[in-house]
PDB file of C-alpha atoms in Angstrom:
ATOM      1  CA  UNK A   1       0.000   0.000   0.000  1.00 49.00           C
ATOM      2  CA  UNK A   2       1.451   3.397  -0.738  1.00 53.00           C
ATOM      3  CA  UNK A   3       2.418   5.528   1.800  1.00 61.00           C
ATOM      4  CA  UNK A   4       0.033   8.548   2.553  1.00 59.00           C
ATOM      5  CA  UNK A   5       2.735  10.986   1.102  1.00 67.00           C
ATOM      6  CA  UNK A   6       3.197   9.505  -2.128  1.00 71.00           C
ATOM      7  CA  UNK A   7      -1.186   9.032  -2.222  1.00 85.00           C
ATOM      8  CA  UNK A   8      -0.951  12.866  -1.844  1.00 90.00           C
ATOM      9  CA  UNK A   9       1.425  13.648  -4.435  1.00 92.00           C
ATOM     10  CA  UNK A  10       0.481  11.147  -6.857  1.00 94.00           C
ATOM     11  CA  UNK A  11      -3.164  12.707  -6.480  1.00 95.00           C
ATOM     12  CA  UNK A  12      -1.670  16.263  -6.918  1.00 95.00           C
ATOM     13  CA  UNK A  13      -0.042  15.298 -10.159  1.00 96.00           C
ATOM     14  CA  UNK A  14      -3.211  13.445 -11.426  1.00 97.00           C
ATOM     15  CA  UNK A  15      -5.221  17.000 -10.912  1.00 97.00           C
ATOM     16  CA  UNK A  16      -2.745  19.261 -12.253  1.00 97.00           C
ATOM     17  CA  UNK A  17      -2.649  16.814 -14.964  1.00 97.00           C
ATOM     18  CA  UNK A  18      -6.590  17.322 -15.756  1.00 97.00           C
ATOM     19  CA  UNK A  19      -6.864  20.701 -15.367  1.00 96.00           C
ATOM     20  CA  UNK A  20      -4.019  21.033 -18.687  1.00 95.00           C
ATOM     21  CA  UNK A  21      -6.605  18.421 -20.561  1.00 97.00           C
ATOM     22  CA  UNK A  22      -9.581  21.060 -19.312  1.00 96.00           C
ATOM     23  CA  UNK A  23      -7.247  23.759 -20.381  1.00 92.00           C
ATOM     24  CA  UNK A  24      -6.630  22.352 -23.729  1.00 94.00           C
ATOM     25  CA  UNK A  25      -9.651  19.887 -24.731  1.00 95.00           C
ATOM     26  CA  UNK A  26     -12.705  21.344 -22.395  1.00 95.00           C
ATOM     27  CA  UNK A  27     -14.188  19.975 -19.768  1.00 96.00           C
ATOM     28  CA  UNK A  28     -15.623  16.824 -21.636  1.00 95.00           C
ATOM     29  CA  UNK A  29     -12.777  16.014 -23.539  1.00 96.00           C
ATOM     30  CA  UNK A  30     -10.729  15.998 -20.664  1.00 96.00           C
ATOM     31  CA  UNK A  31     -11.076  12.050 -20.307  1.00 95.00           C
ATOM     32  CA  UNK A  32      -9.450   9.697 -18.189  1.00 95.00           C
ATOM     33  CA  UNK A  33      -7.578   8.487 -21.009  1.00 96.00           C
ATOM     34  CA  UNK A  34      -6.523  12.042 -21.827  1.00 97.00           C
ATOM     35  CA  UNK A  35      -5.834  12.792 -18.472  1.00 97.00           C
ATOM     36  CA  UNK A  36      -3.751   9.068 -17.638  1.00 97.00           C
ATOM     37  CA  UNK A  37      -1.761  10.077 -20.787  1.00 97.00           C
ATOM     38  CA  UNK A  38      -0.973  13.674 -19.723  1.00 97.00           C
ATOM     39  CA  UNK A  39       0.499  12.676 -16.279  1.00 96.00           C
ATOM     40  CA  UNK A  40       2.593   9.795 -17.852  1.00 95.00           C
ATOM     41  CA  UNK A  41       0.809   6.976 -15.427  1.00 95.00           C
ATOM     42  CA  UNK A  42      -1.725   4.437 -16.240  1.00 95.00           C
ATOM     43  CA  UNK A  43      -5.713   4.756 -16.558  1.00 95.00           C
ATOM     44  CA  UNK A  44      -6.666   2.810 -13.405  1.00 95.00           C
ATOM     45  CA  UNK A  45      -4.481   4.873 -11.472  1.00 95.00           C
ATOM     46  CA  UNK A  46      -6.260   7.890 -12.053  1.00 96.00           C
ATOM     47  CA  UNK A  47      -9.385   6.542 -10.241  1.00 94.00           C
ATOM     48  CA  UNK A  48      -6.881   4.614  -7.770  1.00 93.00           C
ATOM     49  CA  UNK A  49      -5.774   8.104  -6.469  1.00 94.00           C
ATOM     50  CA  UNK A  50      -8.133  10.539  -7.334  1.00 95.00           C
ATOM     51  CA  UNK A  51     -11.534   9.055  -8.329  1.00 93.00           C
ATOM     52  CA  UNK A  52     -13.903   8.639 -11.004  1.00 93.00           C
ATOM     53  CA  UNK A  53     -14.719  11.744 -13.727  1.00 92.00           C
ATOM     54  CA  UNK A  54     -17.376  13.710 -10.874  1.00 94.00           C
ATOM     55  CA  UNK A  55     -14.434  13.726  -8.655  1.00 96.00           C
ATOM     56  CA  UNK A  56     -12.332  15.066 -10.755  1.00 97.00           C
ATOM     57  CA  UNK A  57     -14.315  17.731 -11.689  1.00 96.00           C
ATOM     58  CA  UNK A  58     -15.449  18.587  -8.393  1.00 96.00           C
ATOM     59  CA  UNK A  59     -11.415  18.519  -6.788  1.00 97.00           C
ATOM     60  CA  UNK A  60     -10.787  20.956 -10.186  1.00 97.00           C
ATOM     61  CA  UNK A  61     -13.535  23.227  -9.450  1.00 97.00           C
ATOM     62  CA  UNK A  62     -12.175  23.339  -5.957  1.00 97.00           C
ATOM     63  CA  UNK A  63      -8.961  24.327  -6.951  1.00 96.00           C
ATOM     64  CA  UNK A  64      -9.277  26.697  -9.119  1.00 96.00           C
ATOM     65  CA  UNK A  65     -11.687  28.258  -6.269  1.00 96.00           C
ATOM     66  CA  UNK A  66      -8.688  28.401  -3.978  1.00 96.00           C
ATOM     67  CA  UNK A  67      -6.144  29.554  -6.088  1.00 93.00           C
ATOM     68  CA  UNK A  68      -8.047  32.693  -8.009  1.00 93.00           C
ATOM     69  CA  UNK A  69      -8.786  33.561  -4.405  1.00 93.00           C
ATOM     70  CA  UNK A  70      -5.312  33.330  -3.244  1.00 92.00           C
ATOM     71  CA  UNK A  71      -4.197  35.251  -5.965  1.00 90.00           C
ATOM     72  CA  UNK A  72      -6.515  37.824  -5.364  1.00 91.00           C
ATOM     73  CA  UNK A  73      -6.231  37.985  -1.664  1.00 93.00           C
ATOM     74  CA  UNK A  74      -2.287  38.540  -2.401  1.00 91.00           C
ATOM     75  CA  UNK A  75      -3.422  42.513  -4.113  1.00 92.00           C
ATOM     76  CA  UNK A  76      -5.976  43.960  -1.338  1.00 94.00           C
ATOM     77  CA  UNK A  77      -7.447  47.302  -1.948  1.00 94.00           C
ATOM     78  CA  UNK A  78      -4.829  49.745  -1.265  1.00 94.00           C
ATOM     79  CA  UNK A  79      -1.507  47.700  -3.137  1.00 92.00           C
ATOM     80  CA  UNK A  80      -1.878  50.236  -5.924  1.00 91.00           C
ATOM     81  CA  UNK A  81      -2.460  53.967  -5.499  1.00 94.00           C
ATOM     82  CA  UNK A  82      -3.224  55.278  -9.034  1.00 94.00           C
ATOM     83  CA  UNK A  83      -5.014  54.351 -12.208  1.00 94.00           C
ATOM     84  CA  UNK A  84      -2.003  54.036 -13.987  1.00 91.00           C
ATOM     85  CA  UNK A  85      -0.272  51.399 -11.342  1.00 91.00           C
ATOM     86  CA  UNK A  86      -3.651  49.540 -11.407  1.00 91.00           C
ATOM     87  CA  UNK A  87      -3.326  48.967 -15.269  1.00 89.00           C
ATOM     88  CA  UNK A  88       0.333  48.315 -14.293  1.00 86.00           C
ATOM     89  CA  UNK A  89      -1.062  45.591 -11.979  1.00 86.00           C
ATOM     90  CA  UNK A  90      -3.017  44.058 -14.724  1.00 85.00           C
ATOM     91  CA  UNK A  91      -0.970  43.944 -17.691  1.00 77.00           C
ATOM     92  CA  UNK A  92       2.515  44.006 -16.516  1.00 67.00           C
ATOM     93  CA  UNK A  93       2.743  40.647 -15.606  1.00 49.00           C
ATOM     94  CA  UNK A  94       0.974  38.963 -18.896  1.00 43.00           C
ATOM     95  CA  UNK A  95       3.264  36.988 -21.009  1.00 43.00           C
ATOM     96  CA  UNK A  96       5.921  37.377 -17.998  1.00 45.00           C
ATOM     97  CA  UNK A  97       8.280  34.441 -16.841  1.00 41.00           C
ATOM     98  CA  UNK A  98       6.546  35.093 -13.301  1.00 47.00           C
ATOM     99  CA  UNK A  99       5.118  31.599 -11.690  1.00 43.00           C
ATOM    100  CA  UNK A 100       2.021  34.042 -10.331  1.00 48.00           C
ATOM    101  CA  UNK A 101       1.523  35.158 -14.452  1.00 47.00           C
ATOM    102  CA  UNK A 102       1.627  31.208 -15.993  1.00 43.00           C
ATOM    103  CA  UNK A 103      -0.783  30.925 -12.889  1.00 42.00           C
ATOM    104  CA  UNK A 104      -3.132  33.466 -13.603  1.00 64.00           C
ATOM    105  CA  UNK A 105      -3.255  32.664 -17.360  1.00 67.00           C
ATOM    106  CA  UNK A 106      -3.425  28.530 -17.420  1.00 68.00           C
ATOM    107  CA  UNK A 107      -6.436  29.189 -14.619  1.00 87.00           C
ATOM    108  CA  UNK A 108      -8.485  31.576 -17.087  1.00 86.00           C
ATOM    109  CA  UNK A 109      -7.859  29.038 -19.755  1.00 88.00           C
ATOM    110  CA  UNK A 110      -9.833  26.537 -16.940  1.00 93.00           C
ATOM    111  CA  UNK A 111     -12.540  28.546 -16.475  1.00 93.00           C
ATOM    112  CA  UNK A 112     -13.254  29.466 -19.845  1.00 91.00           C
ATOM    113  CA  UNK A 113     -13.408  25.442 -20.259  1.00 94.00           C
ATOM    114  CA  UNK A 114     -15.803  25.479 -17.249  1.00 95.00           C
ATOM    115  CA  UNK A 115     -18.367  28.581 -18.412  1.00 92.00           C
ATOM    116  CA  UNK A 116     -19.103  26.429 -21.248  1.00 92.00           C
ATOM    117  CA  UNK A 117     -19.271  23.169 -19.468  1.00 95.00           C
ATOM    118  CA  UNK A 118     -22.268  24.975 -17.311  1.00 94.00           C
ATOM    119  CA  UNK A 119     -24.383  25.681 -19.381  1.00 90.00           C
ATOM    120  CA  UNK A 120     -25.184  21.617 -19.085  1.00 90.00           C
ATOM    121  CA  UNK A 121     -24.061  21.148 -15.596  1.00 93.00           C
ATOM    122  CA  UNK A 122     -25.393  22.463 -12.630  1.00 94.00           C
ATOM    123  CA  UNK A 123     -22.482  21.472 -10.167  1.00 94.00           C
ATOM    124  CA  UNK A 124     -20.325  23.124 -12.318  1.00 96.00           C
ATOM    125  CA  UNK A 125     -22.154  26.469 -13.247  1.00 96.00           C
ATOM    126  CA  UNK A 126     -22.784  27.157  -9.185  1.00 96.00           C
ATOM    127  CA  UNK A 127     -19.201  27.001  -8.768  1.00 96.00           C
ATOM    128  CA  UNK A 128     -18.363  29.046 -12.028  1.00 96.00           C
ATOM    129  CA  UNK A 129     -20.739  31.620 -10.354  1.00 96.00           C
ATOM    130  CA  UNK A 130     -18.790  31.520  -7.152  1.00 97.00           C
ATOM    131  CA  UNK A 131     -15.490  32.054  -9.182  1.00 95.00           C
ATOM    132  CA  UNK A 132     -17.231  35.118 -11.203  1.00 94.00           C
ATOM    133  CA  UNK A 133     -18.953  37.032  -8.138  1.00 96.00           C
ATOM    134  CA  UNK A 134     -15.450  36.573  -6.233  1.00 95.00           C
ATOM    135  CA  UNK A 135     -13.011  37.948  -8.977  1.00 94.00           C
ATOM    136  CA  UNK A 136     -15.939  41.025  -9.623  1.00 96.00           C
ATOM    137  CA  UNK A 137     -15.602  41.529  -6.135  1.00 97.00           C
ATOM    138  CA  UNK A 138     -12.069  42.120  -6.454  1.00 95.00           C
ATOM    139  CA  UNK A 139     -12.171  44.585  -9.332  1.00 96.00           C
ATOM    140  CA  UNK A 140     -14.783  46.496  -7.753  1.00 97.00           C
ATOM    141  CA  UNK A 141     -12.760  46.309  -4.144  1.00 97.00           C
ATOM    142  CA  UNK A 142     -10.229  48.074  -6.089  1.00 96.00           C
ATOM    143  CA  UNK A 143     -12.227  50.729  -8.347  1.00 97.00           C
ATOM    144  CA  UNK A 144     -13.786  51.875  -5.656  1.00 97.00           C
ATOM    145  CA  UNK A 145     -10.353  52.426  -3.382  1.00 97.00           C
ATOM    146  CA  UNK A 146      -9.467  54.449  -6.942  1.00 96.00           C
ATOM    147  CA  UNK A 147     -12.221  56.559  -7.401  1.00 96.00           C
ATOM    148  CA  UNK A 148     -14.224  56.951  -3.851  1.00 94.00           C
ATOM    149  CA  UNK A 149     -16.699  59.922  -5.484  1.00 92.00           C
ATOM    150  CA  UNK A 150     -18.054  56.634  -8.090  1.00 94.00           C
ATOM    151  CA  UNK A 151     -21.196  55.315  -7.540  1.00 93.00           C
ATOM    152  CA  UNK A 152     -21.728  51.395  -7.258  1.00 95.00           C
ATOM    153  CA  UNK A 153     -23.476  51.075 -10.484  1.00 95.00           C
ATOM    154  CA  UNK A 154     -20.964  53.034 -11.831  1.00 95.00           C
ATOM    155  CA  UNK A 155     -18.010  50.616 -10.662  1.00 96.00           C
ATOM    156  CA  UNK A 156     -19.575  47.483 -11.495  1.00 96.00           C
ATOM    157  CA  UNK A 157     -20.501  48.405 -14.855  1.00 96.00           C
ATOM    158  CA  UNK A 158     -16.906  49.134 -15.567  1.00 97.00           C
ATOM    159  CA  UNK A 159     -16.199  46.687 -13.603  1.00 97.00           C
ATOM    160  CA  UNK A 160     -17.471  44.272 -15.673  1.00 96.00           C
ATOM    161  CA  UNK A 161     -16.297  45.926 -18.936  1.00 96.00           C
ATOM    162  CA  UNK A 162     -12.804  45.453 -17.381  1.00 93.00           C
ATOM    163  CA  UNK A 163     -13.223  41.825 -16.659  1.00 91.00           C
ATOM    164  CA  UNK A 164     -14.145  41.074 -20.027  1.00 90.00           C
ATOM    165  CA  UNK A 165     -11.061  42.730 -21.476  1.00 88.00           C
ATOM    166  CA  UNK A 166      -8.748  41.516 -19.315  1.00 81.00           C
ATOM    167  CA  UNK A 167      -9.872  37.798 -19.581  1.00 81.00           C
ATOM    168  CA  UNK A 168      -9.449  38.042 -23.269  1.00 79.00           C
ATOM    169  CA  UNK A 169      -6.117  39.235 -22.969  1.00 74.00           C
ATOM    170  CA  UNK A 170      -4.465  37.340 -20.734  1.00 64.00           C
ATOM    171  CA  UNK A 171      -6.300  34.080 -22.377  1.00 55.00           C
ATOM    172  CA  UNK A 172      -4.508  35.291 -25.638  1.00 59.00           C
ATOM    173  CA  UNK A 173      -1.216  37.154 -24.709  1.00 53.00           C
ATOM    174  CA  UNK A 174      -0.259  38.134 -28.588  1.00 56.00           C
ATOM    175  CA  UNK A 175      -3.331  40.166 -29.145  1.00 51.00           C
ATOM    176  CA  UNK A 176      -3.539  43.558 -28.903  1.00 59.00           C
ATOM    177  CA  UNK A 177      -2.251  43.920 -25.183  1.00 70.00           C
ATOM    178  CA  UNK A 178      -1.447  48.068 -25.640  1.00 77.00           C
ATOM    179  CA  UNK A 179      -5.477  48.334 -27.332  1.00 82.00           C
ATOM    180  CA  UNK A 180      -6.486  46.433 -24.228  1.00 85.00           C
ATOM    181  CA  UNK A 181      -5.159  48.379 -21.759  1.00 86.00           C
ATOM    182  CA  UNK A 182      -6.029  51.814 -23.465  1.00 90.00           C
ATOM    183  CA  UNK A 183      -9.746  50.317 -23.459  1.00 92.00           C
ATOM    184  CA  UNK A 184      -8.956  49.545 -19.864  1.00 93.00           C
ATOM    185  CA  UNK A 185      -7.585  53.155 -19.242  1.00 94.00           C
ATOM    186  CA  UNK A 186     -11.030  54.882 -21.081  1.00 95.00           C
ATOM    187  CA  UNK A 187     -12.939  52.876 -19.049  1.00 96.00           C
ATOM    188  CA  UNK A 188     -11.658  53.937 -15.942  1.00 96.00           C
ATOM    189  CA  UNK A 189     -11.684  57.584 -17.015  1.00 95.00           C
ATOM    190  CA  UNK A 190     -14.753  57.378 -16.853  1.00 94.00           C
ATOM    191  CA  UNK A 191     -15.220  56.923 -13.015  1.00 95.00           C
ATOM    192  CA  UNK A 192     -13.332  60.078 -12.883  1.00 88.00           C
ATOM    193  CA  UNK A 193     -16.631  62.178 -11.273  1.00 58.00           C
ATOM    194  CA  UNK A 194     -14.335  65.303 -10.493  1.00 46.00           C
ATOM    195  CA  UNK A 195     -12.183  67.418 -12.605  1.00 40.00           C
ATOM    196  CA  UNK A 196      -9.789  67.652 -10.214  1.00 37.00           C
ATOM    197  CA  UNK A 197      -8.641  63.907  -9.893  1.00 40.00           C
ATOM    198  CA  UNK A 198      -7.921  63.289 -13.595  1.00 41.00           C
ATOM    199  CA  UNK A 199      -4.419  64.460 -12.532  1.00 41.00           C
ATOM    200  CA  UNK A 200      -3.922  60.907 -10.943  1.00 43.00           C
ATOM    201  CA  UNK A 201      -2.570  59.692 -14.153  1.00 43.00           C
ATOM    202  CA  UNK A 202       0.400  62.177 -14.429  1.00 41.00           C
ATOM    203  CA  UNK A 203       1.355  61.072 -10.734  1.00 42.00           C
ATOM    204  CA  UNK A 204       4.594  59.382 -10.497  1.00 37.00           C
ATOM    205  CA  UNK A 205       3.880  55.521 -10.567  1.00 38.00           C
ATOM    206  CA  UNK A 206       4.522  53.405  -7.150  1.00 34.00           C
ATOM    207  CA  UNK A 207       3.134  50.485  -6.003  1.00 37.00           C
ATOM    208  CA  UNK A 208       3.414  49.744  -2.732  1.00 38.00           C
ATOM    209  CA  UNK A 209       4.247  46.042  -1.600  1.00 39.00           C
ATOM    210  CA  UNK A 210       1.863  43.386  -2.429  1.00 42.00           C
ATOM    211  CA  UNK A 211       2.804  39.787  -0.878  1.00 41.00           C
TER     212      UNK A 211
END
């Protein structure tokens, strides 16, 4: 019998595994052949150590769950001070050598996979709701540390425009990364309620530490 350890890594490499088939193939053609194949063991190992195809998908959704929100628990309102180093925030890091960039960008590759899968799945699209409301939160957590004289429906609306370029972007790194973030940068302008703080973008950039 294997020791618990080697159960625990085995099991790790099994889900990382399946979550590159879900990156590459979707959620349904992520199979357990697929998946045996991409982490180099055999078939009946992947339901030895991890389970059949519902618990896959269920330790997946859990992941990725955990991970977006450890990401975004890592920038809390405050890290960045200025439109400008918020954009910074966003962009500098895509198509970076950074673990945290390959992170962010294989995980919005996953959920992609798994908005599709829920439109047939109702496991899967309560989760993919989870995952949406939390990283909205985050963008909102921000825009509203940014611009304090915006009202709410004013931040999520942009809010939400923001999401939908930055998922596009990151998901494909070789297009148009500066039109993205001077979409990003108009869209943010537009939370600017008073004269008087549209100087924020000639302010020297800093970011302060974000761990």
């Amino acid at each position: 019998m294997a020791r618990p350890s080697v159960n625990k890594t085995r099991k790790a490499q099994i889900l990382s595994a399946y979550e590159r088939c879900i990156a590459r193939y979707g959620v349904w053609g992520a199979t357990l052949e697929t998946i045996a194949k991409e982490a180099a063991i055999a078939r009946p190992l992947v339901r030895h150590h991890v389970g059949n195809h519902d618990v896959l998908l269920s330790s997946a959704l859990k992941r990725l769950l955990n991970r977006t929100q450890q990401t975004l628990d890592a920038y809390p309102a405050g890290c960045v001070t200025t439109a400008d180093d918020f954009i910074a925030l966003l962009f500098d890091t895509v198509g970076s050598q950074s673990a945290q960039s390959h992170m962010l960008q294989d995980d919005i590759w996953i959920a992609s996979a798994f908005v599709m899968a829920a439109q047939s799945r109702r496991h899967i699209r309560t989760h993919m709701q989870q995952w949406v409301a939390m990283v909205d939160r985050w963008f909102q957590m921000h825009l509203t540390f940014l611009f304090p004289e915006a009202d709410t429906l004013q931040i999520s609306i942009v809010a939400t425009g923001i999401i939908g370029i930055y998922f596009t972007v990151v998901g494909n790194t070789d297009t148009l990364p500066t039109h993205a973030q001077q979409a990003v940068a108009i869209l943010l302008q537009s939370l600017v309620a008073n004269p008087k703080l549209s100087h924020m973008h000639n302010k020297k950039r800093f970011i302060v530490s974000c761990k």
